Every structure is written in C-alpha cells, then in structure tokens.
GROMACS .gro file of N, CA and C in nm:
model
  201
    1UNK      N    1   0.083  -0.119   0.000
    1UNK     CA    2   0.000   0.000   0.000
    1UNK      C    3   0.087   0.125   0.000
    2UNK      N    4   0.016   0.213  -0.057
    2UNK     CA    5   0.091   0.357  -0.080
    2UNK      C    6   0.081   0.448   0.047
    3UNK      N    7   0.169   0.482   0.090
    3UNK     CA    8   0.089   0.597   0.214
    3UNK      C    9   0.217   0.730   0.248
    4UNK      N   10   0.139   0.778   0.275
    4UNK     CA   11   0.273   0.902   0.348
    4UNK      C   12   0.340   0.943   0.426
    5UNK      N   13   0.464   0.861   0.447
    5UNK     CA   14   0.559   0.881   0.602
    5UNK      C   15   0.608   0.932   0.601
    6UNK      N   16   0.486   1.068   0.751
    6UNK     CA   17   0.576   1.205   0.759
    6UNK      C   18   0.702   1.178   0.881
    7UNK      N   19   0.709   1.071   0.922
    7UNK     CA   20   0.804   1.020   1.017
    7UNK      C   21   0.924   0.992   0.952
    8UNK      N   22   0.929   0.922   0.827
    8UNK     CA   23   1.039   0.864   0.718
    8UNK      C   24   1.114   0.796   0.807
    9UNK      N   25   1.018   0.651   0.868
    9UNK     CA   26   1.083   0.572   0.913
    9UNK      C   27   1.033   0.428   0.856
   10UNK      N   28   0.966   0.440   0.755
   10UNK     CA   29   0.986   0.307   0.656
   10UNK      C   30   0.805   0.242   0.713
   11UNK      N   31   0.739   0.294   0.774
   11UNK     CA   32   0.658   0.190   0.866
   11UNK      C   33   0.556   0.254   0.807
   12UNK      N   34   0.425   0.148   0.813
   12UNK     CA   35   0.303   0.210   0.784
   12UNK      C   36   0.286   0.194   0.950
   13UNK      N   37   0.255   0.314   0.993
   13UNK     CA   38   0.286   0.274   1.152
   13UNK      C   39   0.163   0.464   1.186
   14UNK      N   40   0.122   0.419   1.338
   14UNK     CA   41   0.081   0.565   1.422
   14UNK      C   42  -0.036   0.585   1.340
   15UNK      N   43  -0.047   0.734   1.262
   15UNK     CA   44  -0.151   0.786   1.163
   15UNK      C   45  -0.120   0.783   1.049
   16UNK      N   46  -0.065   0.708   0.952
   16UNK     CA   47  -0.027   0.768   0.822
   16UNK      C   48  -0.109   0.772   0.734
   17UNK      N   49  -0.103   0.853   0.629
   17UNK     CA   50  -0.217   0.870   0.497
   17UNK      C   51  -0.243   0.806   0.456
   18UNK      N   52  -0.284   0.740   0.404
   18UNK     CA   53  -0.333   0.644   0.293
   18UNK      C   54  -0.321   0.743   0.146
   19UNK      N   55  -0.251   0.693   0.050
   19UNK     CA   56  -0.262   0.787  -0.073
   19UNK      C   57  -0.313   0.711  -0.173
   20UNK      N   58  -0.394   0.762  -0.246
   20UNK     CA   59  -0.533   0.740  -0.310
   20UNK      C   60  -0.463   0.802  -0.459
   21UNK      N   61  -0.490   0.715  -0.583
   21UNK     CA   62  -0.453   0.760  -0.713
   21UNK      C   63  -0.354   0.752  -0.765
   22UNK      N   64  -0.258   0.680  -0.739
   22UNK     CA   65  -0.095   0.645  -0.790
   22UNK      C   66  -0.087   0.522  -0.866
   23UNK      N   67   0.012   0.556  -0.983
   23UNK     CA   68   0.008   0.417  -1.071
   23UNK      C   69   0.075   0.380  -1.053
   24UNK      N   70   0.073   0.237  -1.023
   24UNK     CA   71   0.164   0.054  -1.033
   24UNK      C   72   0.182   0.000  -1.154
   25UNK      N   73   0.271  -0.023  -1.208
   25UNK     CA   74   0.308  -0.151  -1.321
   25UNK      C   75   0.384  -0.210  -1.322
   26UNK      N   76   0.349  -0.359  -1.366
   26UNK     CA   77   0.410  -0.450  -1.307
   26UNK      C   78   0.437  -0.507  -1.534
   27UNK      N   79   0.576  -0.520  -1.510
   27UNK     CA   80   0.638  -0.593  -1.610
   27UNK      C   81   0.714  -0.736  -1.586
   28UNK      N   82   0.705  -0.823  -1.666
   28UNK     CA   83   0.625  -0.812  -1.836
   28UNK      C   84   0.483  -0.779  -1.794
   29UNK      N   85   0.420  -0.776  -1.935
   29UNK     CA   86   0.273  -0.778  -1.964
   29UNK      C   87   0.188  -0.635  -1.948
   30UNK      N   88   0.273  -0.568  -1.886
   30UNK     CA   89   0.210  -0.412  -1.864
   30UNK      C   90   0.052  -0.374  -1.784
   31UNK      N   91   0.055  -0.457  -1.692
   31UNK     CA   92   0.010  -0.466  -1.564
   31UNK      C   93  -0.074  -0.338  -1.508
   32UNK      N   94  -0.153  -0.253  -1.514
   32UNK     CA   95  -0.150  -0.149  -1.433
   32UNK      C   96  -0.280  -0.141  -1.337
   33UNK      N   97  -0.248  -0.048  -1.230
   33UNK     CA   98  -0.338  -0.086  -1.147
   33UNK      C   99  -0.299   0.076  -1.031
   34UNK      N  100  -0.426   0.142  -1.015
   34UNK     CA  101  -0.421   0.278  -0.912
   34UNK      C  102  -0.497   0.262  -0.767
   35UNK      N  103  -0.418   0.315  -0.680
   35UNK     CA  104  -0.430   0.272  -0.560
   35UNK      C  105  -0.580   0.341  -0.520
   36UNK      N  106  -0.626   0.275  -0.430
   36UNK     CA  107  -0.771   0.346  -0.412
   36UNK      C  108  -0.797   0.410  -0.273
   37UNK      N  109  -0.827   0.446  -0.218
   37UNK     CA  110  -0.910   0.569  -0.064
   37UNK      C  111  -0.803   0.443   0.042
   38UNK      N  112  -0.758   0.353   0.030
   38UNK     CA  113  -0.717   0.286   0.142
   38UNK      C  114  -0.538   0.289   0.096
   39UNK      N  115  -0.509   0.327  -0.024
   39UNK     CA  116  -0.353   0.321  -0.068
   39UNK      C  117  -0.357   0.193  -0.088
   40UNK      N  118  -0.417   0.114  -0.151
   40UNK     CA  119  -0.383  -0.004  -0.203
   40UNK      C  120  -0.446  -0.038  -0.306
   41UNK      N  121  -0.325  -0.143  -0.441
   41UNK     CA  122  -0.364  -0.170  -0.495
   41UNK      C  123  -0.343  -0.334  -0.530
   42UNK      N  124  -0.437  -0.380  -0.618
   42UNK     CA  125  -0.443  -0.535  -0.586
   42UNK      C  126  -0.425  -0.571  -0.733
   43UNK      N  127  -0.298  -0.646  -0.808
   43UNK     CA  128  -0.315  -0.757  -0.919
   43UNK      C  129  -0.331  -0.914  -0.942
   44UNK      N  130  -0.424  -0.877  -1.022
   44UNK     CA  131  -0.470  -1.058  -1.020
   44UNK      C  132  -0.397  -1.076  -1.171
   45UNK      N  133  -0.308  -1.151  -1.182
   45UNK     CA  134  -0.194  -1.199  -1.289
   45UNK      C  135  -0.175  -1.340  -1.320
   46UNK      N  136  -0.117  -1.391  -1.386
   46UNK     CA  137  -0.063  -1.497  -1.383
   46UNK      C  138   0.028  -1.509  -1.333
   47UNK      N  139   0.084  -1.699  -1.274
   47UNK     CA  140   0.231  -1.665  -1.182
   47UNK      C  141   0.336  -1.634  -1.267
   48UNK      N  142   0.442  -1.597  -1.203
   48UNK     CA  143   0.525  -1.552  -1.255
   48UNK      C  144   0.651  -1.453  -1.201
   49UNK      N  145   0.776  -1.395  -1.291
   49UNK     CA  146   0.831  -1.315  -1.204
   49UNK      C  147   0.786  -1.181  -1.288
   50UNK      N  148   0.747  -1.057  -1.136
   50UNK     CA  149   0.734  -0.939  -1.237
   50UNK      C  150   0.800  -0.800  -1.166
   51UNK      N  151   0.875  -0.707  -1.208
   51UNK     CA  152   0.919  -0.629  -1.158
   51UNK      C  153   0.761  -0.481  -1.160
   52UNK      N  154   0.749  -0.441  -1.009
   52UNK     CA  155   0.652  -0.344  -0.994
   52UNK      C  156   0.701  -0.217  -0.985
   53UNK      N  157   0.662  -0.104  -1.078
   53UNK     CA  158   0.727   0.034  -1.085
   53UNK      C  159   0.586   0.118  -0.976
   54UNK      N  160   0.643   0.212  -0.996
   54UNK     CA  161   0.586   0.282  -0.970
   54UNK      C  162   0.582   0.463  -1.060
   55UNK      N  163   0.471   0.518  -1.062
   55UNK     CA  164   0.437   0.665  -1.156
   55UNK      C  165   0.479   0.717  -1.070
   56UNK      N  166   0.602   0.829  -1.070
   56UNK     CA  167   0.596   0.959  -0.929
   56UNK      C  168   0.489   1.081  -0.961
   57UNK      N  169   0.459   1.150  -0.893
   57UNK     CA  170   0.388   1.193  -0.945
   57UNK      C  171   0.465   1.341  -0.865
   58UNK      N  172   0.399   1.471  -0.921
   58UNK     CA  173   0.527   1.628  -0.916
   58UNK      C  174   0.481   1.634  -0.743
   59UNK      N  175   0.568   1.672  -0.706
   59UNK     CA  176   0.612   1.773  -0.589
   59UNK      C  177   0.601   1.656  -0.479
   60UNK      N  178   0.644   1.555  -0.520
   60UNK     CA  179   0.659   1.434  -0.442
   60UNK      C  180   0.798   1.339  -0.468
   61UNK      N  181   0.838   1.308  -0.283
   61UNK     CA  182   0.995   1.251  -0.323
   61UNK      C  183   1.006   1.149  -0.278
   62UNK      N  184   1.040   1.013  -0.273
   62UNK     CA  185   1.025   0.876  -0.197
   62UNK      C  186   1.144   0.899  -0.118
   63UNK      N  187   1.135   0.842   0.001
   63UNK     CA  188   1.206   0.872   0.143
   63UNK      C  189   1.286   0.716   0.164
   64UNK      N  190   1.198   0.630   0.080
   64UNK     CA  191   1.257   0.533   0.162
   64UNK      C  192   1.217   0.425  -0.010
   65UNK      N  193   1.405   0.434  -0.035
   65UNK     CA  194   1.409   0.336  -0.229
   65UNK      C  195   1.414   0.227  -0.189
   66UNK      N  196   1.368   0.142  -0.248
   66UNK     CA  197   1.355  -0.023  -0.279
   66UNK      C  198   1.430  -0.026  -0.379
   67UNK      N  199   1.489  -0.177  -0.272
   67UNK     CA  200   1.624  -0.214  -0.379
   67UNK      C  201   1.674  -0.333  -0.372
   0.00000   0.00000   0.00000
C-alpha cells in the first residue's frame, strides 16, 4: 500500500495517509493498477516473475528506495 511517512521511518505505523490515485506496473505484460481511498492496490496476474514500478507523481519525493 501507498501511504505518506511524515516520520520517514519506513513503517506504515501511528496515523499515516493512505494515498489514493498512484500508478503501479508491473512488467512483463504491462500490468496497471491505481491505488484506491485505502492506498492499495491489488493484481490478479498470472504466476510468474514481475518487476513493480511505480508513476511519481510532481512535488513528491520517496524517502525510503527499494532495492
């Protein structure tokens, strides 16, 4: 789930936002899927291996990269 840690300590933890409207894609196959009122989004796929991106969207900075 997507959310906003004004703590930037990695946790969906305390009060955090839930962020609503952000795009996921998941490759191969071009996958997409926007998070909804709870920051989450759900793909139903075939198995497989798939790398999940993420859309940034302006005046927003990720605190905490996956890697």
């Amino acid at each position: 789930c997507k959310f906003e840690d004004e703590d930037c300590n990695g946790l969906f933890d305390s009060i955090p936002k839930a962020l609503a409207g952000w795009t996921f894609t998941l490759t191969p196959g071009g996958y997409t899927g926007v998070t909804g009122a709870n920051g989450c989004v759900v793909f139903q796929v075939p198995g497989g291996s798939y790398t999940l991106t993420e859309t940034l969207q302006t005046d927003w900075t990720p605190n905490v990269p996956v890697g």
